[in-house]
Tab-separated table of C-alpha atoms and ligand atoms in Angstrom:
chain	number	residue	atom	x	y	z
A	300	MET	CA	121.645	73.895	96.667
A	301	TYR	CA	123.721	74.871	99.684
A	302	GLU	CA	122.365	74.835	103.220
A	303	PRO	CA	120.827	78.279	103.799
A	304	LYS	CA	121.810	78.053	107.455
A	305	ASP	CA	125.515	77.652	106.590
A	306	ILE	CA	125.507	80.400	103.976
A	307	ILE	CA	123.713	82.862	106.258
A	308	ALA	CA	126.094	82.087	109.127
A	309	ILE	CA	129.133	82.811	106.938
A	310	LEU	CA	127.760	86.004	105.418
A	311	ALA	CA	126.469	87.334	108.745
A	312	ASN	CA	129.766	86.608	110.437
A	313	ASN	CA	131.681	88.393	107.673
A	314	VAL	CA	129.393	91.415	107.826
A	315	ARG	CA	129.687	91.615	111.597
A	316	LYS	CA	133.467	91.417	111.545
A	317	THR	CA	134.348	93.368	108.399
A	318	MET	CA	131.130	95.166	107.302
A	319	SER	CA	131.419	93.197	104.053
A	320	PRO	CA	129.576	89.967	103.134
A	321	PHE	CA	132.764	88.438	101.772
A	322	GLY	CA	135.066	89.506	104.566
A	323	ILE	CA	137.411	91.364	102.234
A	324	PRO	CA	138.997	94.555	103.584
A	325	LYS	CA	137.397	97.632	102.023
A	326	SER	CA	140.784	98.889	100.863
A	327	MET	CA	140.920	95.896	98.499
A	328	VAL	CA	137.379	96.417	97.231
A	329	ASN	CA	136.926	100.138	96.831
A	330	GLY	CA	139.685	101.929	94.959
A	331	TRP	CA	137.926	103.279	91.859
A	332	TRP	CA	137.577	106.829	93.252
A	333	LYS	CA	141.306	107.432	93.636
A	334	GLU	CA	141.782	108.670	90.071
A	335	GLU	CA	138.609	110.719	89.972
A	336	SER	CA	139.513	113.830	92.012
A	337	LEU	CA	136.101	113.838	93.634
A	338	PRO	CA	135.224	116.608	96.080
A	339	ARG	CA	134.422	115.402	99.588
A	340	ASN	CA	131.379	117.623	99.937
A	341	GLY	CA	128.522	118.661	97.708
A	342	GLU	CA	124.770	119.076	97.625
A	343	THR	CA	124.464	115.334	98.002
A	344	LEU	CA	126.760	112.455	98.954
A	345	LEU	CA	127.514	109.648	96.524
A	346	VAL	CA	127.052	106.303	98.302
A	347	THR	CA	127.789	103.312	96.075
A	348	GLY	CA	127.037	100.714	98.767
A	349	LEU	CA	129.950	98.773	97.198
A	350	MET	CA	127.672	96.562	95.111
A	351	TYR	CA	129.371	97.214	91.766
A	352	GLN	CA	132.730	96.717	93.462
A	353	LEU	CA	131.681	93.419	95.074
A	354	VAL	CA	130.356	91.767	91.918
A	355	PRO	CA	133.783	90.548	90.683
A	356	PHE	CA	134.170	88.710	93.995
A	357	ILE	CA	130.634	87.333	93.720
A	358	GLU	CA	131.507	86.075	90.229
A	359	THR	CA	134.530	84.216	91.537
A	360	ALA	CA	132.752	82.804	94.578
A	361	THR	CA	129.743	81.566	92.629
A	362	THR	CA	131.908	79.918	89.969
A	363	TRP	CA	133.452	77.835	92.729
A	364	LEU	CA	130.157	77.237	94.499
A	365	ALA	CA	128.574	76.032	91.246
A	366	ARG	CA	131.348	73.455	90.784
A	367	TYR	CA	130.538	71.674	94.006
A	368	GLU	CA	126.813	72.367	94.247
A	369	ASP	CA	125.550	68.987	93.077
A	370	ALA	CA	128.700	66.932	93.479
A	371	LYS	CA	127.863	63.230	93.847
A	372	TRP	CA	130.237	62.822	96.758
A	373	ALA	CA	128.712	65.791	98.566
A	374	GLU	CA	126.523	63.401	100.531
A	375	TYR	CA	129.526	61.420	101.736
A	376	LEU	CA	131.832	64.287	102.452
A	377	PRO	CA	130.791	67.520	104.069
A	378	TYR	CA	131.848	69.483	100.987
A	379	SER	CA	128.709	71.541	100.895
A	380	ARG	CA	129.803	72.909	104.270
A	381	PHE	CA	133.491	72.919	103.433
A	382	VAL	CA	133.441	75.035	100.290
A	383	PRO	CA	131.597	78.252	101.249
A	384	PRO	CA	133.859	79.339	104.144
A	385	ARG	CA	136.896	79.147	101.836
A	386	LEU	CA	135.222	81.651	99.558
A	387	SER	CA	135.687	84.617	101.813
A	388	GLY	CA	138.362	87.083	102.819
A	389	LEU	CA	141.825	87.443	101.375
A	390	GLY	CA	141.682	84.054	99.633
A	391	LEU	CA	138.734	85.182	97.559
A	392	ALA	CA	140.342	88.553	96.915
A	393	MET	CA	143.499	86.893	95.581
A	394	ILE	CA	141.741	84.613	93.087
A	395	THR	CA	139.450	87.320	91.684
A	396	PRO	CA	140.709	88.565	88.293
A	397	ALA	CA	141.938	92.152	88.103
A	398	GLU	CA	140.143	92.633	84.783
A	399	ALA	CA	136.753	92.056	86.423
A	400	LYS	CA	137.595	94.624	89.099
A	401	ARG	CA	138.648	97.149	86.428
A	402	LYS	CA	135.377	96.595	84.583
A	403	ALA	CA	133.342	97.221	87.756
A	404	ALA	CA	135.346	100.374	88.477
A	405	GLY	CA	134.654	101.504	84.909
A	406	HIS	CA	130.896	101.513	85.533
A	407	LEU	CA	131.305	103.770	88.561
A	408	LYS	CA	133.584	106.110	86.616
A	409	ASN	CA	130.970	106.306	83.876
A	410	ILE	CA	128.286	107.154	86.422
A	411	VAL	CA	130.482	109.967	87.725
A	412	LYS	CA	131.049	111.151	84.158
A	413	ALA	CA	127.307	111.284	83.464
A	414	MET	CA	126.583	113.109	86.728
A	415	ARG	CA	129.355	115.619	86.089
A	416	ALA	CA	128.105	116.263	82.574
A	417	SER	CA	124.694	116.958	84.112
A	418	GLY	CA	126.179	119.511	86.479
A	419	ARG	CA	125.394	117.431	89.593
A	420	ARG	CA	127.324	118.748	92.580
A	421	PHE	CA	128.029	115.737	94.729
A	422	GLY	CA	130.686	114.742	97.195
A	423	TYR	CA	132.291	111.399	97.937
A	424	GLN	CA	133.754	110.208	101.212
A	425	PRO	CA	135.091	106.667	100.832
A	426	GLU	CA	135.160	106.112	104.574
A	427	LEU	CA	131.365	106.605	104.656
A	428	ASP	CA	130.679	104.357	101.678
A	429	GLU	CA	129.657	101.004	103.169
A	430	TYR	CA	127.802	97.896	102.084
A	431	SER	CA	124.106	98.314	102.985
A	432	GLY	CA	123.515	94.793	104.353
A	433	ILE	CA	120.768	94.058	101.814
A	434	LEU	CA	121.785	90.421	101.292
A	435	LEU	CA	121.200	89.664	104.970
A	436	TYR	CA	117.763	91.260	104.658
A	437	ASP	CA	116.870	89.204	101.579
A	438	LEU	CA	118.067	85.994	103.244
A	439	GLY	CA	115.905	86.651	106.303
A	440	ASP	CA	118.671	87.414	108.798
A	441	GLN	CA	116.736	90.347	110.139
A	442	GLU	CA	118.774	90.658	113.322
A	443	GLY	CA	122.038	90.740	111.397
A	444	PHE	CA	120.644	93.216	108.879
A	445	VAL	CA	119.260	95.621	111.476
A	446	ARG	CA	122.483	95.619	113.478
A	447	HIS	CA	124.542	96.346	110.372
A	448	ALA	CA	122.117	98.972	109.023
A	449	LYS	CA	122.256	100.836	112.329
A	450	ARG	CA	126.068	100.896	112.200
A	451	VAL	CA	126.084	102.241	108.639
A	452	ALA	CA	123.319	104.752	109.363
A	453	ALA	CA	125.054	106.005	112.519
A	454	ARG	CA	128.179	106.848	110.522
A	455	LEU	CA	126.194	108.692	107.868
A	456	LYS	CA	124.150	110.594	110.434
A	457	GLY	CA	127.281	111.327	112.481
A	458	ALA	CA	128.809	112.968	109.402
A	459	GLY	CA	125.704	115.125	108.968
A	460	VAL	CA	124.577	113.436	105.756
A	461	THR	CA	120.995	114.208	104.741
A	462	SER	CA	120.974	113.667	100.973
A	463	ILE	CA	122.350	110.630	99.135
A	464	VAL	CA	122.756	109.663	95.499
A	465	THR	CA	122.992	105.921	94.820
A	466	VAL	CA	124.138	103.789	91.910
A	467	ASP	CA	122.441	100.395	92.253
A	468	PRO	CA	118.899	99.240	93.027
A	469	HIS	CA	119.699	97.126	96.086
A	470	THR	CA	121.490	99.908	97.956
A	471	THR	CA	118.854	102.418	96.843
A	472	TYR	CA	116.067	100.262	98.265
A	473	ALA	CA	117.949	99.623	101.486
A	474	LEU	CA	118.718	103.292	102.148
A	475	LYS	CA	115.408	104.664	100.930
A	476	VAL	CA	112.922	102.121	102.275
A	477	LEU	CA	114.576	99.823	104.808
A	478	TYR	CA	116.781	102.224	106.785
A	479	PRO	CA	113.887	104.509	107.799
A	480	LYS	CA	111.901	101.436	108.836
A	481	TYR	CA	114.547	99.440	110.662
A	482	ALA	CA	117.534	101.684	111.367
A	483	ASP	CA	115.751	104.868	112.427
A	484	ALA	CA	117.547	106.777	109.659
A	485	SER	CA	115.841	108.811	106.953
A	486	PHE	CA	117.831	110.349	104.122
A	487	GLU	CA	116.737	111.887	100.884
A	488	VAL	CA	117.798	109.123	98.483
A	489	ARG	CA	117.863	109.421	94.686
A	490	ALA	CA	119.188	107.007	92.080
A	491	TYR	CA	121.856	108.690	89.944
A	492	PHE	CA	119.817	108.526	86.720
A	493	GLU	CA	116.800	110.280	88.252
A	494	ASP	CA	118.326	113.743	88.004
A	495	LEU	CA	120.413	113.615	84.867
A	496	ASN	CA	120.146	116.414	82.399
A	497	LEU	CA	121.836	115.068	79.284
A	498	SER	CA	121.046	115.411	75.656
A	499	GLY	CA	122.282	113.773	72.472
A	500	ALA	CA	121.216	112.433	69.142
A	501	HIS	CA	121.122	108.669	68.982
A	502	ALA	CA	117.976	108.332	66.954
A	503	GLY	CA	117.985	104.997	65.265
A	504	GLU	CA	119.283	102.860	68.099
A	505	THR	CA	116.699	100.984	70.080
A	506	LEU	CA	117.683	99.412	73.378
A	507	SER	CA	116.031	96.463	75.065
A	508	ILE	CA	115.657	97.348	78.751
A	509	HIS	CA	115.858	94.842	81.586
A	510	ASP	CA	114.354	96.540	84.647
A	511	PRO	CA	115.910	95.221	87.869
A	512	CYS	CA	113.193	94.119	90.327
A	513	PHE	CA	114.066	96.761	92.907
A	514	TYR	CA	114.066	99.633	90.402
A	515	GLY	CA	111.184	98.459	88.225
A	516	ARG	CA	108.833	97.147	90.879
A	517	TYR	CA	109.749	98.096	94.434
A	518	LEU	CA	110.918	101.647	93.677
A	519	GLU	CA	108.898	102.261	90.503
A	520	LEU	CA	111.799	103.943	88.726
A	521	SER	CA	111.591	102.362	85.296
A	522	GLY	CA	110.371	105.636	83.789
A	523	ALA	CA	113.428	107.563	85.018
A	524	SER	CA	115.992	105.361	83.277
A	525	ARG	CA	113.995	105.463	80.041
A	526	LYS	CA	113.768	109.242	80.278
A	527	ALA	CA	117.551	109.572	80.703
A	528	LEU	CA	118.085	107.377	77.637
A	529	GLY	CA	115.335	109.125	75.696
A	530	ASN	CA	117.016	112.490	76.307
A	531	LEU	CA	120.112	111.103	74.591
A	532	GLY	CA	117.985	110.084	71.644
A	533	TYR	CA	117.701	106.357	72.297
A	534	ALA	CA	114.451	104.495	71.892
A	535	CYS	CA	113.642	101.855	74.499
A	536	ALA	CA	111.948	98.549	73.790
A	537	ASP	CA	110.180	96.788	76.642
A	538	ALA	CA	110.560	93.069	77.174
A	539	ARG	CA	107.401	91.041	77.701
A	540	ARG	CA	107.743	91.541	81.413
A	541	SER	CA	108.999	94.994	82.326
A	542	GLY	CA	108.449	97.943	84.647
A	543	LEU	CA	106.226	96.972	87.569
A	544	PHE	CA	105.938	93.456	86.150
A	545	THR	CA	109.593	92.923	85.370
A	546	SER	CA	110.988	89.410	85.736
A	547	CYS	CA	114.009	88.622	87.898
A	548	CYS	CA	117.477	87.954	86.424
A	549	GLY	CA	117.954	85.120	88.936
A	550	GLY	CA	120.969	86.761	90.575
A	551	PRO	CA	119.576	86.810	94.126
A	552	ALA	CA	119.656	82.978	94.193
A	553	GLU	CA	123.395	82.861	93.592
A	554	SER	CA	124.589	82.554	97.153
A	555	ILE	CA	122.315	79.580	97.819
A	556	SER	CA	122.105	77.922	94.404
A	557	PRO	CA	124.236	79.162	91.490
A	558	LYS	CA	122.545	76.608	89.246
A	559	LEU	CA	119.076	77.927	89.986
A	560	ALA	CA	120.370	81.454	89.326
A	561	SER	CA	121.682	80.314	85.939
A	562	ARG	CA	118.408	78.644	84.978
A	563	ILE	CA	116.366	81.742	85.766
A	564	GLY	CA	118.942	83.967	84.054
A	565	ALA	CA	118.712	81.877	80.874
A	566	LYS	CA	114.919	82.225	80.805
A	567	ARG	CA	115.168	85.974	81.210
A	568	VAL	CA	117.805	86.279	78.486
A	569	GLU	CA	115.516	84.385	76.138
A	570	ALA	CA	112.680	86.834	76.854
A	571	LEU	CA	114.964	89.862	76.435
A	572	GLY	CA	116.612	88.614	73.268
A	573	GLY	CA	113.364	88.502	71.310
A	574	SER	CA	113.709	92.022	69.947
A	575	GLY	CA	117.309	91.539	68.796
A	576	GLU	CA	118.235	94.925	70.279
A	577	ARG	CA	121.157	95.658	72.603
A	578	ILE	CA	120.175	94.707	76.152
A	579	VAL	CA	120.689	97.411	78.779
A	580	THR	CA	120.302	97.171	82.535
A	581	MET	CA	121.265	99.218	85.583
A	582	CYS	CA	122.170	96.754	88.315
A	583	PRO	CA	125.517	95.001	88.824
A	584	ILE	CA	123.817	91.756	89.881
A	585	CYS	CA	121.526	91.693	86.823
A	586	LEU	CA	124.459	92.575	84.595
A	587	HIS	CA	126.519	89.701	85.928
A	588	ASN	CA	123.754	87.110	85.924
A	589	LEU	CA	122.438	87.935	82.460
A	590	GLU	CA	125.986	87.914	81.057
A	591	LYS	CA	126.598	84.568	82.688
A	592	ALA	CA	123.470	83.285	80.971
A	593	GLY	CA	125.015	84.176	77.620
A	594	ALA	CA	123.618	87.648	76.898
A	595	ASP	CA	125.594	90.609	75.672
A	596	VAL	CA	124.451	93.177	78.252
A	597	THR	CA	125.470	96.805	78.638
A	598	ASP	CA	125.235	98.759	81.851
A	599	LEU	CA	123.153	101.942	81.659
A	600	SER	CA	126.208	103.939	82.781
A	601	THR	CA	128.166	102.778	79.717
A	602	VAL	CA	125.394	103.895	77.390
A	603	LEU	CA	125.004	107.252	79.132
A	604	ALA	CA	128.726	108.012	79.210
A	605	GLY	CA	129.171	106.724	75.654
A	606	GLY	CA	126.300	108.883	74.505
A	607	LEU	CA	128.065	111.970	75.792
A	608	LYS	CA	131.011	111.581	73.435
A	609	THR	CA	128.928	112.129	70.389
A	610	ALA	CA	126.336	114.400	71.942
B	1241	MET	CA	100.114	63.154	110.777
B	1242	SER	CA	101.427	66.704	111.132
B	1243	ALA	CA	100.340	68.865	114.026
B	1244	VAL	CA	98.695	72.165	113.138
B	1245	ASN	CA	98.912	75.450	114.975
B	1246	PRO	CA	95.846	77.607	114.273
B	1247	ALA	CA	97.542	80.653	115.787
B	1248	PHE	CA	100.578	80.380	113.508
B	1249	LEU	CA	99.741	83.334	111.244
B	1250	ASP	CA	99.346	85.568	114.287
B	1251	GLU	CA	102.624	84.330	115.740
B	1252	LEU	CA	104.319	85.033	112.428
B	1253	GLU	CA	103.555	88.712	112.824
B	1254	ALA	CA	106.426	88.956	115.290
B	1255	TYR	CA	108.711	88.434	112.290
B	1256	GLY	CA	107.162	90.865	109.839
B	1257	GLU	CA	104.009	92.333	108.422
B	1258	ASN	CA	102.124	89.705	106.559
B	1259	ALA	CA	98.737	89.489	104.989
B	1260	GLY	CA	98.758	85.738	104.340
B	1261	ALA	CA	95.262	85.377	105.792
B	1262	LEU	CA	93.868	87.190	102.748
B	1263	CYS	CA	95.068	84.471	100.358
B	1264	PHE	CA	92.245	82.555	98.672
B	1265	ASN	CA	94.578	79.986	97.169
B	1266	CYS	CA	94.099	80.957	93.525
B	1267	GLY	CA	97.649	80.071	92.444
B	1268	THR	CA	98.366	83.265	90.480
B	1269	CYS	CA	101.572	83.705	92.470
B	1270	ALA	CA	102.782	80.203	91.574
B	1271	ALA	CA	101.950	80.785	87.927
B	1272	VAL	CA	104.067	83.952	87.647
B	1273	CYS	CA	106.908	82.930	89.969
B	1274	PRO	CA	110.138	82.587	87.963
B	1275	LEU	CA	111.160	79.535	89.988
B	1276	ASP	CA	110.670	76.368	88.019
B	1277	GLY	CA	107.158	74.971	88.229
B	1278	GLY	CA	105.588	73.541	91.365
B	1279	HIS	CA	103.174	75.291	93.660
B	1280	PHE	CA	105.575	77.757	95.240
B	1281	PRO	CA	104.797	80.131	96.922
B	1282	ARG	CA	101.056	79.321	97.086
B	1283	LYS	CA	101.719	76.069	98.903
B	1284	MET	CA	103.739	77.765	101.656
B	1285	ILE	CA	101.090	80.445	102.145
B	1286	ARG	CA	98.485	77.698	102.500
B	1287	TYR	CA	100.609	75.815	105.050
B	1288	ALA	CA	101.020	79.060	106.981
B	1289	GLN	CA	97.275	79.742	106.864
B	1290	ILE	CA	96.364	76.377	108.330
B	1291	GLY	CA	99.310	76.405	110.721
B	1292	ALA	CA	101.021	73.337	109.234
B	1293	VAL	CA	104.308	74.341	110.808
B	1294	ASP	CA	105.844	70.875	110.519
B	1295	ARG	CA	105.284	70.864	106.766
B	1296	ILE	CA	106.866	74.297	106.411
B	1297	ARG	CA	109.786	73.118	108.513
B	1298	GLU	CA	110.227	69.940	106.416
B	1299	GLU	CA	110.272	71.979	103.216
B	1300	SER	CA	112.001	75.044	104.651
B	1301	ARG	CA	114.959	74.913	102.244
B	1302	GLU	CA	112.483	75.815	99.481
B	1303	LEU	CA	112.033	79.223	101.078
B	1304	TRP	CA	115.579	80.187	100.163
B	1305	ARG	CA	115.030	79.503	96.497
B	1306	CYS	CA	112.787	82.577	96.576
B	1307	LEU	CA	114.489	85.539	94.912
B	1308	HIS	CA	112.471	88.122	96.830
B	1309	CYS	CA	111.683	89.529	93.397
B	1310	GLY	CA	108.142	90.574	94.357
B	1311	LEU	CA	106.416	89.523	91.140
B	1312	CYS	CA	103.983	87.336	93.109
B	1313	THR	CA	103.102	90.255	95.367
B	1314	GLN	CA	102.603	92.528	92.367
B	1315	THR	CA	100.171	90.113	90.744
B	1316	CYS	CA	98.292	88.698	93.759
B	1317	PRO	CA	94.612	89.604	93.294
B	1318	ARG	CA	93.980	89.612	97.056
B	1319	GLY	CA	96.842	91.796	98.213
B	1320	ALA	CA	98.054	88.855	100.309
B	1321	ASN	CA	101.677	89.893	99.742
B	1322	PRO	CA	103.013	86.369	99.188
B	1323	GLY	CA	106.615	87.519	98.677
B	1324	GLU	CA	106.575	89.132	102.097
B	1325	VAL	CA	105.062	86.008	103.708
B	1326	ILE	CA	107.972	83.989	102.315
B	1327	LEU	CA	110.475	86.522	103.651
B	1328	THR	CA	108.744	86.436	107.040
B	1329	LEU	CA	109.026	82.634	107.126
B	1330	LYS	CA	112.719	82.914	106.298
B	1331	ARG	CA	113.091	85.319	109.218
B	1332	LEU	CA	111.378	82.893	111.565
B	1333	PHE	CA	113.840	80.081	110.786
B	1334	ALA	CA	116.869	82.364	110.589
B	1335	ALA	CA	116.002	83.690	114.066
B	1336	GLU	CA	115.731	80.113	115.365
B	1337	TRP	CA	119.156	79.290	113.924
B	1338	ARG	CA	120.660	82.334	115.546
B	1339	LYS	CA	119.381	81.174	118.918
B	1340	SER	CA	120.551	77.577	118.458
C	105	SF4	S1	98.962	84.593	97.666
C	105	SF4	FE1	97.617	85.744	96.286
C	105	SF4	S2	98.174	84.990	94.230
C	105	SF4	FE2	98.995	83.484	95.692
C	105	SF4	S3	97.402	81.924	95.890
C	105	SF4	FE3	97.036	83.434	97.514
C	105	SF4	S4	95.562	84.907	96.664
C	105	SF4	FE4	96.409	83.734	94.935
C	106	SF4	S1	109.172	86.794	95.411
C	106	SF4	FE1	109.790	84.632	95.515
C	106	SF4	S2	107.871	83.508	95.485
C	106	SF4	FE2	107.416	85.568	94.747
C	106	SF4	S3	107.575	85.462	92.496
C	106	SF4	FE3	109.569	86.108	93.281
C	106	SF4	S4	110.746	84.183	93.531
C	106	SF4	FE4	108.565	83.602	93.353
């Protein structure tokens, strides 16, 4: 386990300087939209919060962090303080595989595909799409979170944004619940799968759903994802713990203890694997952590966009 | 022997809403918590209730194992919001670090 104080200091410093927890320039993180010909304006604004885009960098950073986490010589050398700062900025960007970045971009493109097929009229303005600061909130750096949230909210309000569509549970929770409370900013916030209007015929395939904590419990949205899948003809199987009582994938522990994250992920995979069905989730952190624990997991966006082809 | 601060729960309110006083120490939260075994978070809530600040400080790294997943809060029979108490304790220490 790394020293929380050191990890928080690094992340908070990165967020303050670059608006990103890993200190990587946004131009290197957020390029998926360039091939999508997205309108800038619409009934609502798509705000990704950059979580899907950041996961490839999280994957790389945590692989390195895990290597040194319990090193025997860590008590003799200050490695536990030495490693984390190296895992930021351009260095991290350079060692992160392009394939992982392409995969993350693919999920966002699939979300756009599903929204377009549903006739959603949304705009996208990359300069307004910022990281929400949720990791600082979860780690208890309230001052750092509030300062960042106010910066992000001021930009959105300055651009006249009132309605937002989100793609991941962490950003959705931040914008919908935390920003009104701490950043004096209230928007109408909807997760992308709440307003889909798709249909298809996939009778016969049952999916095993892993509800992310923020969607299943904090935002009580587990019914909406099942409805979107049900409209395409899929049946959904619930794991032993699901919906309001869903069990965590372990991902939130990654910045402090990758090994703890892996242990919790493995337990969750075991619980999800019981039905033998394809596991589906709708959070980039869950996706990454469950995959790392050995599961074959599909993002909801892949299922929705794939369902359209044969609809 | 550790010093206790009977006003600790009240002081904690500066760092967030918390209903730790409602806890009756049943251990449901520790039983459902996905962290491996032990008495977390019940133990921390108890320390906070009795104002055993030194004990919380000694074991403060444990707080950051918490995933902020909320399952403890969902299942707590007293509405003591244990997940939020843990987050509030994290905020207390993080604020101290910022000042130091
Ligand atoms: S916080 Fe709630 S669940 Fe945990 S010990 Fe106290 S009363 Fe029981
Ligand atoms: S919020 Fe923290 S203490 Fe509560 S169940 Fe989740 S990991 Fe355990």
